[in-house]
Coordinates of C-alpha atoms in Angstrom, one line a residue:
S129 CA -106.1 261.9 -57.7
G130 CA -102.5 260.8 -57.6
E131 CA -103.2 257.9 -55.2
G132 CA -105.9 256.6 -57.5
I133 CA -103.7 256.8 -60.6
G134 CA -100.9 255.0 -58.7
G135 CA -103.2 252.3 -57.5
Y136 CA -104.5 251.8 -61.0
C137 CA -101.0 251.5 -62.4
I138 CA -100.0 249.0 -59.8
A139 CA -103.2 246.9 -60.5
S140 CA -102.5 247.1 -64.3
L141 CA -98.9 246.0 -63.8
A142 CA -100.0 243.2 -61.5
A143 CA -102.5 242.0 -64.1
F144 CA -99.9 242.3 -66.9
F145 CA -97.3 240.2 -65.1
G146 CA -100.0 237.8 -63.9
I147 CA -101.1 237.1 -67.5
I148 CA -97.5 236.6 -68.6
A149 CA -96.8 234.2 -65.7
T150 CA -100.0 232.3 -66.3
S151 CA -99.3 231.9 -70.0
A152 CA -95.8 230.8 -69.4
M153 CA -96.9 228.2 -66.8
F154 CA -99.5 226.8 -69.2
R155 CA -97.1 226.7 -72.2
T156 CA -94.4 225.0 -70.1
T157 CA -96.8 222.5 -68.6
A158 CA -98.3 221.7 -72.0
L159 CA -94.8 221.2 -73.5
R160 CA -93.9 218.7 -70.8
A161 CA -97.2 217.0 -71.1
A162 CA -96.9 216.7 -74.9
R163 CA -93.4 215.3 -74.6
Y164 CA -94.4 212.8 -72.0
F165 CA -97.5 211.8 -74.0
H166 CA -95.4 211.3 -77.2
E167 CA -92.7 209.3 -75.4
Q168 CA -95.3 207.0 -73.7
L169 CA -97.2 206.5 -77.0
L170 CA -94.0 205.7 -78.9
E171 CA -92.8 203.3 -76.2
T172 CA -96.1 201.6 -76.2
M173 CA -96.2 201.2 -80.0
L174 CA -92.7 199.8 -80.1
K175 CA -93.6 197.2 -77.5
L176 CA -96.8 196.0 -79.2
P177 CA -96.7 192.5 -80.9
M178 CA -96.7 192.2 -84.6
S179 CA -100.3 190.8 -84.5
F180 CA -101.4 194.3 -83.6
Y181 CA -100.0 195.8 -86.7
D182 CA -101.5 193.0 -88.8
T183 CA -105.0 193.7 -87.6
T184 CA -104.8 197.5 -87.1
P185 CA -104.8 199.8 -90.2
L186 CA -101.6 201.9 -90.5
G187 CA -103.7 205.0 -91.0
R188 CA -105.1 204.7 -87.4
V189 CA -101.5 204.5 -86.1
Q190 CA -100.5 207.5 -88.1
N191 CA -103.6 209.3 -86.9
R192 CA -102.4 208.9 -83.3
F193 CA -99.0 210.4 -84.0
S194 CA -100.4 213.3 -86.0
K195 CA -103.9 214.6 -85.0
D196 CA -103.7 213.4 -81.4
I197 CA -100.3 214.9 -80.8
Y198 CA -101.4 218.1 -82.4
T199 CA -104.4 218.2 -80.1
V200 CA -102.2 217.9 -77.0
D201 CA -99.6 220.3 -78.3
E202 CA -101.9 223.1 -79.6
I203 CA -105.6 222.8 -78.9
L204 CA -105.7 221.4 -75.4
V205 CA -103.6 224.1 -73.8
S206 CA -105.7 226.8 -75.5
I207 CA -108.9 225.2 -74.3
L208 CA -107.6 224.9 -70.7
M209 CA -106.6 228.6 -70.7
M210 CA -110.0 229.6 -72.1
Y211 CA -111.8 227.4 -69.5
F212 CA -110.0 228.9 -66.5
N213 CA -110.4 232.4 -67.9
T214 CA -114.1 231.9 -68.4
L215 CA -114.5 230.2 -65.0
I216 CA -112.9 233.2 -63.2
R217 CA -115.0 235.7 -65.1
V218 CA -118.2 233.9 -64.5
A219 CA -117.5 233.6 -60.8
A220 CA -116.6 237.3 -60.5
T221 CA -119.7 238.3 -62.4
I222 CA -121.9 236.2 -60.2
V223 CA -120.4 237.7 -57.0
V224 CA -120.8 241.2 -58.3
I225 CA -124.4 240.7 -59.4
A226 CA -125.3 238.9 -56.1
A227 CA -123.8 241.8 -54.1
A228 CA -125.9 244.3 -56.0
T229 CA -129.1 242.2 -56.2
P230 CA -129.2 239.4 -53.7
W231 CA -132.4 237.9 -55.0
F232 CA -130.5 237.0 -58.2
L233 CA -129.1 233.9 -56.3
V234 CA -132.7 232.5 -56.3
I235 CA -132.7 232.6 -60.1
I236 CA -129.2 231.4 -60.6
V237 CA -129.8 228.0 -59.0
P238 CA -132.3 226.7 -61.7
L239 CA -130.1 228.2 -64.4
L240 CA -127.1 226.3 -63.1
L241 CA -129.2 223.1 -63.1
L242 CA -130.0 223.8 -66.8
Y243 CA -126.4 224.3 -67.5
R244 CA -125.6 221.0 -65.8
H245 CA -128.3 219.2 -67.8
T246 CA -127.0 220.6 -71.0
Q247 CA -123.5 219.5 -70.2
N248 CA -124.6 216.0 -69.3
Y249 CA -126.4 215.7 -72.6
Y250 CA -123.7 217.3 -74.8
V251 CA -120.4 215.8 -73.5
P252 CA -121.2 212.1 -74.2
T253 CA -122.6 213.0 -77.7
S254 CA -119.6 215.2 -78.5
R255 CA -117.2 212.4 -77.4
Q256 CA -118.8 209.9 -79.7
L257 CA -118.9 212.3 -82.6
K258 CA -115.2 213.0 -82.1
R259 CA -114.5 209.3 -82.1
I260 CA -116.4 208.8 -85.3
E261 CA -114.6 211.7 -87.0
S262 CA -111.3 210.2 -85.9
N263 CA -112.2 206.8 -87.2
L264 CA -113.2 208.3 -90.6
R265 CA -109.9 210.1 -90.8
S266 CA -107.7 207.0 -90.4
P267 CA -108.6 205.5 -93.8
I268 CA -107.3 208.7 -95.5
F269 CA -103.9 208.2 -94.0
S270 CA -103.9 204.5 -94.9
H271 CA -105.0 205.1 -98.5
F272 CA -102.4 207.9 -98.9
D273 CA -99.6 205.7 -97.6
E274 CA -100.6 202.8 -99.8
T275 CA -100.8 205.1 -102.8
L276 CA -97.3 206.4 -102.2
Q277 CA -95.9 202.8 -101.8
G278 CA -97.6 201.6 -105.0
V279 CA -97.4 204.8 -107.1
A280 CA -95.3 203.1 -109.8
S281 CA -97.8 200.3 -110.3
I282 CA -100.7 202.8 -110.3
R283 CA -99.1 204.8 -113.1
A284 CA -98.2 201.6 -115.0
F285 CA -101.8 200.4 -115.1
G286 CA -103.3 203.9 -115.5
Q287 CA -105.4 203.8 -112.3
Q288 CA -104.7 207.4 -111.2
A289 CA -108.3 208.5 -111.7
E290 CA -109.6 205.6 -109.6
F291 CA -107.3 206.3 -106.7
I292 CA -108.1 210.0 -106.8
N293 CA -111.8 209.3 -106.7
E294 CA -111.4 206.8 -103.9
I295 CA -109.4 209.3 -101.7
L296 CA -111.9 212.0 -102.5
H297 CA -114.7 209.7 -101.3
K298 CA -112.8 209.0 -98.0
V299 CA -112.3 212.8 -97.5
Q300 CA -116.0 213.5 -98.1
R301 CA -116.9 210.8 -95.5
N302 CA -114.5 212.4 -93.0
M303 CA -116.0 215.9 -93.7
R304 CA -119.5 214.5 -92.9
G305 CA -118.3 213.4 -89.5
Y306 CA -116.5 216.8 -89.0
Y307 CA -119.7 218.7 -90.1
V308 CA -121.8 216.8 -87.5
S309 CA -119.2 217.6 -84.8
V310 CA -119.3 221.3 -85.7
A311 CA -123.1 221.2 -85.8
S312 CA -123.1 219.8 -82.2
N313 CA -120.9 222.7 -81.1
R314 CA -123.4 225.2 -82.6
W315 CA -126.2 223.4 -80.8
L316 CA -124.4 223.9 -77.6
A317 CA -123.6 227.5 -78.4
I318 CA -127.2 228.4 -79.0
R319 CA -128.3 227.0 -75.7
L320 CA -125.5 228.6 -73.7
E321 CA -126.2 232.0 -75.3
T322 CA -129.9 231.6 -74.4
L323 CA -129.1 230.8 -70.8
G324 CA -126.6 233.7 -70.8
T325 CA -129.4 236.0 -72.0
C326 CA -131.6 234.8 -69.2
I327 CA -129.0 235.6 -66.7
V328 CA -128.5 239.1 -68.1
T329 CA -132.3 239.6 -68.1
A330 CA -132.6 238.4 -64.5
A331 CA -129.7 240.7 -63.4

């Protein structure tokens, strides 16, 4: 009917403008957060004593201004949007299923406990794996910076192959840490998909 079509159009327009407003809010907030994070990081680095730079590899400092800034600028905002989107969808799905089959609430409680147990096991492990991968990335920046500074001496003594092999070795070590991190994500995905299948079966 005409009223049904009109209501559907209004709901579609509301959802459309809601998505635009939410995306704009997230992007604006992420931009402000990234700018604040960069300013605070730069201010802190400029106030550090020279002893810090004597004991800290330069690659680790460059890693903070490259990978970490990129994470705040690009990855973090996307993850937050996906998190809230998934949270709303899961809550709506549980409400709809519980309204249709109330006994589903009895099954959802142990499944939520399993979700919580999986989270408690995965989050600390993933945090440490990310830290290891970050620490393995820092020597790559240090080696690359040192190579650029001493490129004339490297060419004069014919040590190009040695420096190439060394940076390839560092990249391979970093890829090992990255591979383990990706493997942990797949470990989590398999368990979450299994629990999701249990929910669908119970519903």
